[in-house]
Amino acid sequence: MSHRFLRVLLFAIPLSGATAPKELRFTIAGDPLTFDPLQVSESNSETVRYLTAGVLIRINRVTDQPEPELAESWQVTEGGRSLTFHLRAGLKFSDGSPLTAADVGRTITRALDPKEASPAGDTIRTAEGNPEIRVASSRDITLRYKSPRPGLDRLFDAIGIAPTLTSQKRGTFAPSAGPFFVAEYRPGVSVRLQRNPYYWKRDPEGNPLPVLGFIRLDVQQNRDLELARFLRGELQIINRLDPDSFDRVSKERPEAARDLGASLDSEFLWFNQSPSRSLPEWKRKWFTSSAFRHAVSRAIHRDDIVRIAFRGHAHPAAGPISTANRFWFNTSLRPVVADLPEALRLLASDGFTLRQGVLHDRGGHAVEFSLITNSLSRPRENTAKLIQEDLKKIGIRVNLVTLEFSSLLERISKSLDYEACLLGFSNVDPDPLEEKNVWLSSGAQHPWWPSQKSPATAWEARIDELELKQATAGSREARKRACDEIQRIVVDQEPVIYLVNPDYLCAIAPSLRGVKPTVAPPQLLWNIESLRLE
């Protein structure tokens, strides 16, 4: 065995006819940190997990409805406290070993074990403790919680069912229950997936799925090289394009360019409201003033950000949830429209005065702050420049500072040594419950003042109450009402100033058929078993 990479022998897969199995190729930005479906915490490993891990229920990325996978059926009872799965008959892992309810129970138990520190387990864990797990037969398993869990069944889209550790041969990768299994890994080069011959799913004509024989994920950090390889026909998809690259694909291979409209992602800025030693108290007074924040928001021309920074491939944001998130978006909200006279009126109402083109506060301090953002993001850097120009028109001087991403994270989450930040949020799940750590005042990712011991304001306390309702409400409709109110509070207070929702831009070679792109991750691969190459 080579010391450069691990490999398992590829065994023969029976195929109808003489057609050789075809290989889909695309890139990931780095090596997966794990192949354990219960330990995934970053996007490269998540891509592999989605393609290989078998799950009990799959959320259809187009309809947003749960659909049966390994579980043939399921039932939620006791007002959302209990969930019973009934597995399909004859399920097997990719090595041919049987998959039963005992494997499901063992997987869930391991995910919930504190020693495992499983990110997947976090989705099904509660503060009241772990659910009671009862395996009733080889095909039936029940989980029972002490209190209701909202959308309980939907949570299992992220739990990949794993075989017993003893069934894994030394030096090989664990068998999978999904459409593919990991066949080869060359660190820094590629991951190769092979069709699972024991996958349970079939097409409407009864033919076994998946259609593709192999998938090769090339490790490629350089996005320019990725684009060049796609244009040469060496890759079949690019999962996400920046506006400049998208325009190039549109020019050179227009049949491959896809703009799906507003994504689930958002671009925004916020001010540091924490009592940081590096932040003068008189500046902190500006940042904690809703009038000041509203004025800054109304001075920014979001249409210019769309047109210039994103080359037309974005939409003005109306709040914390994108309009693309159809169920959860509060439809009463509208994007803020630039209004310089209104911005100046708001500032005057809060004691600010404009003298010779420079804004001053009550204490005579000229209004000036530094805006940090990450380097190597052209749209974000251009957005920062546009904000700088817009705020100059109301007398505010903005100093732009670009930082390497890890340095930026250190500033906003640990040292809190910054004044304002421009950043974006890549939403991996339409369900807003996944953002609980952002909106709870005690949350470590609460942007403007993380890890508060108690809510600093009455409106933050109200958001805390609503987040608790979201986490315990028995119906999706009750959660929707709480979520709508959270969005309204965020817009009314603007602790985060939402700017635009970038479009989801991608490239799909015409030779790849069956793709049904959607803005919900994994946007191009969610129905991987049905994709085919011609």
Coordinates of C-alpha atoms in Angstrom, one line a residue, residues 34-403:
T34 CA -13.4 13.3 8.6
F35 CA -15.2 10.5 6.9
D36 CA -17.2 9.7 10.0
P37 CA -20.8 11.0 9.3
L38 CA -21.3 11.8 13.0
Q39 CA -18.3 14.1 13.2
V40 CA -18.8 16.4 10.3
S41 CA -18.2 20.0 11.1
E42 CA -17.1 21.6 7.8
S43 CA -18.3 21.8 4.2
N44 CA -15.8 19.4 2.5
S45 CA -16.7 16.6 4.9
E46 CA -20.4 17.5 4.6
T47 CA -20.3 17.0 0.8
V48 CA -18.9 13.5 1.3
R49 CA -21.4 12.8 4.1
Y50 CA -24.4 13.8 2.0
L51 CA -23.3 11.6 -0.9
T52 CA -22.4 8.5 1.2
A53 CA -24.4 8.5 4.4
G54 CA -27.8 6.7 4.5
V55 CA -30.4 8.6 6.5
L56 CA -33.8 7.7 7.9
I57 CA -35.6 10.7 6.4
R58 CA -34.5 13.1 3.6
I59 CA -35.8 16.6 3.2
N60 CA -36.7 17.2 -0.4
R61 CA -34.7 20.4 -1.3
V62 CA -37.4 21.5 -3.8
T63 CA -40.6 20.9 -1.8
D64 CA -39.0 21.2 1.6
Q65 CA -41.0 18.2 2.7
P66 CA -39.6 15.1 4.6
E67 CA -39.5 11.9 2.5
P68 CA -38.9 8.3 3.5
E69 CA -35.4 7.0 3.0
L70 CA -34.0 4.1 5.1
A71 CA -37.2 4.5 7.1
E72 CA -40.2 3.2 5.1
S73 CA -42.5 5.2 7.4
W74 CA -42.5 7.1 10.7
Q75 CA -44.9 8.5 13.2
V76 CA -44.7 11.5 15.6
T77 CA -46.9 11.1 18.7
E78 CA -47.4 12.5 22.1
G79 CA -47.5 16.1 20.8
G80 CA -44.0 15.9 19.4
R81 CA -42.4 14.0 22.2
S82 CA -42.2 10.6 20.6
L83 CA -40.9 9.4 17.2
T84 CA -41.2 5.9 15.8
F85 CA -39.3 4.7 12.7
H86 CA -40.3 1.6 10.7
L87 CA -37.3 0.6 8.5
R88 CA -37.5 -0.9 5.0
A89 CA -37.1 -4.6 4.7
G90 CA -33.7 -6.1 3.5
L91 CA -31.6 -3.0 4.0
K92 CA -27.8 -3.5 3.7
F93 CA -24.6 -1.5 4.0
S94 CA -22.3 -1.2 1.0
D95 CA -20.3 -4.2 2.1
G96 CA -23.4 -6.4 2.1
S97 CA -23.9 -6.5 5.9
P98 CA -27.5 -6.1 7.1
L99 CA -28.7 -2.8 8.4
T100 CA -31.3 -3.1 11.2
A101 CA -32.9 -1.0 13.9
A102 CA -30.1 -2.0 16.2
D103 CA -27.6 -0.2 13.9
V104 CA -29.9 2.9 14.1
G105 CA -30.1 2.7 17.8
R106 CA -26.3 2.3 18.1
T107 CA -25.7 5.2 15.8
I108 CA -28.1 7.6 17.7
T109 CA -26.6 6.5 21.0
R110 CA -23.1 7.2 19.8
A111 CA -24.2 10.6 18.4
L112 CA -25.6 11.6 21.8
D113 CA -22.6 10.4 23.8
P114 CA -20.9 13.5 25.3
K115 CA -17.5 11.8 24.8
E116 CA -18.1 11.8 21.0
A117 CA -18.8 15.5 20.9
S118 CA -20.8 14.8 17.7
P119 CA -22.1 17.9 15.8
A120 CA -24.8 15.6 14.4
G121 CA -25.8 14.7 17.9
D122 CA -26.2 18.3 18.8
T123 CA -29.2 18.5 16.4
I124 CA -31.2 15.8 18.4
R125 CA -29.9 16.6 21.9
T126 CA -31.9 18.6 24.4
A127 CA -31.1 20.4 27.7
E128 CA -33.3 17.9 29.5
G129 CA -31.1 15.0 28.5
N130 CA -31.0 12.4 25.8
P131 CA -34.2 10.7 24.6
E132 CA -35.1 7.2 25.6
I133 CA -34.2 4.8 22.8
R134 CA -36.2 1.6 22.4
V135 CA -35.5 -1.0 19.7
A136 CA -38.8 -3.0 19.4
S137 CA -37.7 -5.2 16.5
S138 CA -35.2 -5.5 13.7
R139 CA -37.2 -2.8 11.8
D140 CA -38.8 -0.7 14.5
I141 CA -37.2 1.9 16.8
T142 CA -38.7 4.6 19.0
L143 CA -37.2 7.8 20.5
R144 CA -39.0 9.5 23.3
Y145 CA -38.2 12.9 24.7
K146 CA -39.3 14.5 28.0
S147 CA -40.8 17.5 26.2
P148 CA -41.9 18.3 22.6
R149 CA -39.3 18.8 19.9
P150 CA -40.3 21.0 16.9
G151 CA -40.0 19.4 13.6
L152 CA -38.6 16.2 15.3
D153 CA -38.7 14.0 12.2
R154 CA -36.9 16.6 10.1
L155 CA -33.9 16.5 12.4
F156 CA -32.9 13.0 11.1
D157 CA -31.9 14.3 7.7
A158 CA -28.5 14.9 9.2
I159 CA -27.9 11.6 11.0
G160 CA -26.0 9.2 8.9
I161 CA -26.6 5.6 10.0
A162 CA -23.2 3.8 10.6
P163 CA -22.3 0.1 10.9
T164 CA -20.8 -1.3 14.0
L165 CA -17.1 -0.4 14.4
T166 CA -16.1 -4.0 14.5
S167 CA -17.5 -4.6 11.0
Q168 CA -14.9 -2.3 9.5
K169 CA -11.8 -3.9 8.3
R170 CA -8.5 -2.4 9.2
G171 CA -7.1 0.0 6.6
T172 CA -10.4 0.5 4.8
F173 CA -13.2 3.0 5.0
A174 CA -16.4 2.3 6.8
P175 CA -19.2 0.8 4.7
S176 CA -22.1 3.3 3.9
A177 CA -25.8 3.0 3.6
G178 CA -26.1 5.9 1.1
P179 CA -25.9 5.9 -2.7
F180 CA -22.1 5.9 -2.7
F181 CA -19.2 4.8 -0.5
V182 CA -15.6 6.1 -0.1
A183 CA -13.4 4.0 -2.3
E184 CA -10.2 6.0 -2.4
Y185 CA -8.7 9.0 -0.7
R186 CA -5.5 10.7 -1.8
P187 CA -4.8 13.6 0.6
G188 CA -4.4 16.9 -1.1
V189 CA -5.5 15.3 -4.4
S190 CA -8.9 13.7 -4.5
V191 CA -11.6 11.6 -2.9
R192 CA -13.2 8.9 -5.1
L193 CA -16.7 7.6 -4.4
Q194 CA -18.1 4.4 -5.8
R195 CA -21.7 3.3 -6.4
N196 CA -23.2 1.3 -3.5
P197 CA -24.4 -2.0 -5.1
Y198 CA -26.7 -2.7 -2.2
Y199 CA -28.4 0.7 -2.2
W200 CA -32.2 0.2 -1.7
K201 CA -33.5 2.8 -4.1
R202 CA -34.8 2.2 -7.6
D203 CA -36.1 4.4 -10.4
P204 CA -39.7 4.3 -11.6
E205 CA -38.8 1.5 -14.1
G206 CA -37.3 -0.6 -11.3
N207 CA -33.7 -0.1 -12.3
P208 CA -31.2 0.2 -9.4
L209 CA -29.9 3.5 -8.4
P210 CA -27.6 5.5 -8.4
V211 CA -27.1 5.8 -12.1
L212 CA -23.5 7.1 -11.9
G213 CA -20.7 4.6 -11.2
F214 CA -18.2 6.9 -9.6
I215 CA -17.8 10.4 -8.3
R216 CA -14.4 12.1 -8.1
L217 CA -14.0 15.1 -5.8
D218 CA -10.8 16.9 -6.6
V219 CA -9.2 18.9 -3.9
Q220 CA -8.8 22.4 -5.5
Q221 CA -8.4 25.6 -3.5
N222 CA -7.7 27.9 -6.5
R223 CA -11.1 28.9 -7.8
D224 CA -9.5 30.3 -11.0
L225 CA -8.1 26.8 -11.8
E226 CA -11.5 25.3 -11.0
L227 CA -13.1 27.6 -13.5
A228 CA -10.5 26.9 -16.2
R229 CA -10.9 23.2 -15.8
F230 CA -14.7 23.5 -16.1
L231 CA -14.4 25.5 -19.2
R232 CA -12.1 22.8 -20.7
G233 CA -14.7 20.2 -19.9
E234 CA -12.7 18.4 -17.2
L235 CA -15.4 19.1 -14.5
Q236 CA -19.2 18.8 -14.8
I237 CA -20.3 21.2 -12.1
I238 CA -19.2 24.2 -10.1
N239 CA -21.3 24.4 -7.1
R240 CA -20.8 28.1 -6.4
L241 CA -19.5 30.9 -8.6
D242 CA -18.6 34.5 -7.7
P243 CA -20.2 37.1 -10.0
D244 CA -17.1 37.7 -12.1
S245 CA -16.7 34.0 -12.8
F246 CA -20.4 33.5 -13.5
D247 CA -20.2 36.3 -16.1
R248 CA -17.3 34.5 -17.8
V249 CA -19.1 31.2 -17.9
S250 CA -22.2 33.0 -19.3
K251 CA -20.0 34.4 -22.1
E252 CA -18.0 31.3 -22.9
R253 CA -20.5 28.5 -22.1
P254 CA -23.9 30.2 -21.8
E255 CA -25.7 26.9 -21.7
A256 CA -23.9 25.9 -18.5
A257 CA -24.5 29.1 -16.5
R258 CA -27.3 29.1 -13.9
D259 CA -28.5 32.0 -11.8
L260 CA -31.2 30.7 -9.4
G261 CA -32.0 34.1 -8.0
A262 CA -31.7 35.1 -4.3
S263 CA -29.9 32.5 -2.2
L264 CA -30.5 31.7 1.4
D265 CA -27.3 33.6 2.2
S266 CA -27.1 37.2 3.3
E267 CA -24.5 40.1 3.5
F268 CA -24.7 42.4 6.4
L269 CA -22.8 44.7 8.8
W270 CA -23.1 45.3 12.5
F271 CA -21.5 47.5 15.2
N272 CA -19.7 46.2 18.3
Q273 CA -22.0 46.9 21.2
S274 CA -20.0 45.0 23.9
P275 CA -18.2 46.8 26.7
S276 CA -14.9 46.2 25.1
R277 CA -11.8 47.8 26.5
S278 CA -10.7 48.9 23.1
L279 CA -14.0 50.7 22.4
P280 CA -14.3 54.3 23.8
E281 CA -17.6 54.7 25.7
W282 CA -18.7 57.6 23.5
K283 CA -18.4 55.4 20.4
R284 CA -20.3 52.6 22.1
K285 CA -23.1 55.1 22.7
W286 CA -23.4 55.6 19.0
F287 CA -23.5 51.9 18.3
T288 CA -26.1 51.1 21.0
S289 CA -28.4 53.8 19.6
S290 CA -31.1 52.4 17.3
A291 CA -31.4 55.9 15.8
F292 CA -27.8 55.9 14.8
R293 CA -28.0 52.3 13.3
H294 CA -31.2 53.2 11.4
A295 CA -29.5 56.3 10.0
V296 CA -26.5 54.3 8.8
S297 CA -28.9 51.8 7.2
R298 CA -30.9 54.5 5.4
A299 CA -27.7 56.1 4.0
I300 CA -26.7 52.9 2.2
H301 CA -27.8 52.4 -1.4
R302 CA -28.5 48.7 -1.6
D303 CA -29.3 48.9 -5.3
D304 CA -25.7 50.1 -5.9
I305 CA -24.3 47.2 -4.0
V306 CA -26.4 44.8 -6.2
R307 CA -25.4 46.6 -9.4
I308 CA -21.7 47.3 -8.7
A309 CA -20.4 44.8 -6.1
F310 CA -22.4 41.8 -7.3
R311 CA -22.8 42.8 -11.0
G312 CA -26.5 42.5 -10.8
H313 CA -26.4 39.0 -9.2
A314 CA -28.0 39.8 -5.8
H315 CA -31.2 41.3 -4.3
P316 CA -31.7 43.9 -1.6
A317 CA -32.3 42.1 1.7
A318 CA -35.5 42.6 3.7
G319 CA -34.2 41.2 7.0
P320 CA -32.5 38.3 8.6
I321 CA -34.2 35.6 6.5
S322 CA -33.9 35.6 2.7
T323 CA -37.0 35.9 0.5
A324 CA -35.8 32.6 -1.0
N325 CA -36.7 30.9 2.3
R326 CA -40.4 30.8 1.3
F327 CA -41.9 29.3 4.4
W328 CA -39.9 31.1 7.1
F329 CA -39.6 34.6 5.5
N330 CA -41.8 37.3 7.1
T331 CA -43.7 38.5 4.0
S332 CA -44.6 41.8 5.7
L333 CA -41.0 43.0 5.5
R334 CA -39.5 45.1 2.8
P335 CA -35.9 46.1 2.0
V336 CA -34.7 49.5 3.4
V337 CA -34.6 52.2 0.7
A338 CA -31.8 54.8 0.8
D339 CA -33.1 58.1 2.1
L340 CA -30.4 60.6 3.0
P341 CA -32.7 63.3 4.4
E342 CA -34.3 60.7 6.7
A343 CA -30.9 59.5 7.8
L344 CA -29.9 63.1 8.8
R345 CA -33.2 63.6 10.6
L346 CA -32.6 60.5 12.6
L347 CA -29.1 61.6 13.5
A348 CA -30.4 65.1 14.5
S349 CA -33.0 63.5 16.8
D350 CA -30.2 61.7 18.6
G351 CA -28.1 64.8 19.1
F352 CA -25.8 64.6 16.2
T353 CA -24.9 67.7 14.1
L354 CA -23.4 68.1 10.6
R355 CA -20.8 70.8 10.5
Q356 CA -18.8 71.5 7.3
G357 CA -19.5 68.0 6.0
V358 CA -18.4 66.3 9.2
L359 CA -20.9 64.6 11.6
H360 CA -20.3 65.3 15.4
D361 CA -22.0 63.8 18.4
R362 CA -23.2 65.7 21.5
G363 CA -19.7 65.7 23.0
G364 CA -18.2 67.2 19.9
H365 CA -16.5 64.0 18.7
A366 CA -16.3 63.6 14.9
V367 CA -18.1 60.4 13.9
E368 CA -15.5 58.0 12.5
F369 CA -15.2 54.2 12.8
S370 CA -13.2 51.3 11.3
L371 CA -15.1 48.7 9.3
I372 CA -13.4 45.3 9.2
T373 CA -14.1 42.6 6.6
N374 CA -12.3 39.6 5.2
S375 CA -9.7 39.8 2.4
L376 CA -10.0 37.8 -0.9
S377 CA -13.7 38.4 -1.3
R378 CA -14.0 40.9 -4.2
P379 CA -17.8 41.5 -3.8
R380 CA -17.4 42.1 -0.1
E381 CA -14.5 44.5 -0.5
N382 CA -16.4 46.4 -3.2
T383 CA -19.4 46.5 -0.9
A384 CA -17.3 48.0 1.9
K385 CA -16.1 50.8 -0.5
L386 CA -19.6 51.6 -1.5
I387 CA -20.7 51.8 2.2
Q388 CA -17.7 54.1 2.8
E389 CA -18.8 56.4 0.0
D390 CA -22.5 56.4 1.1
L391 CA -21.7 57.3 4.7
K392 CA -19.4 60.1 3.7
K393 CA -22.5 61.8 2.3
I394 CA -23.9 62.1 5.9
G395 CA -20.6 63.2 7.4
I396 CA -19.3 59.8 8.7
R397 CA -15.8 58.7 7.9
V398 CA -15.3 55.0 7.5
N399 CA -11.8 53.4 7.6
L400 CA -11.7 50.1 5.8
V401 CA -9.6 47.2 7.2
T402 CA -9.3 43.9 5.4
L403 CA -8.2 40.9 7.5

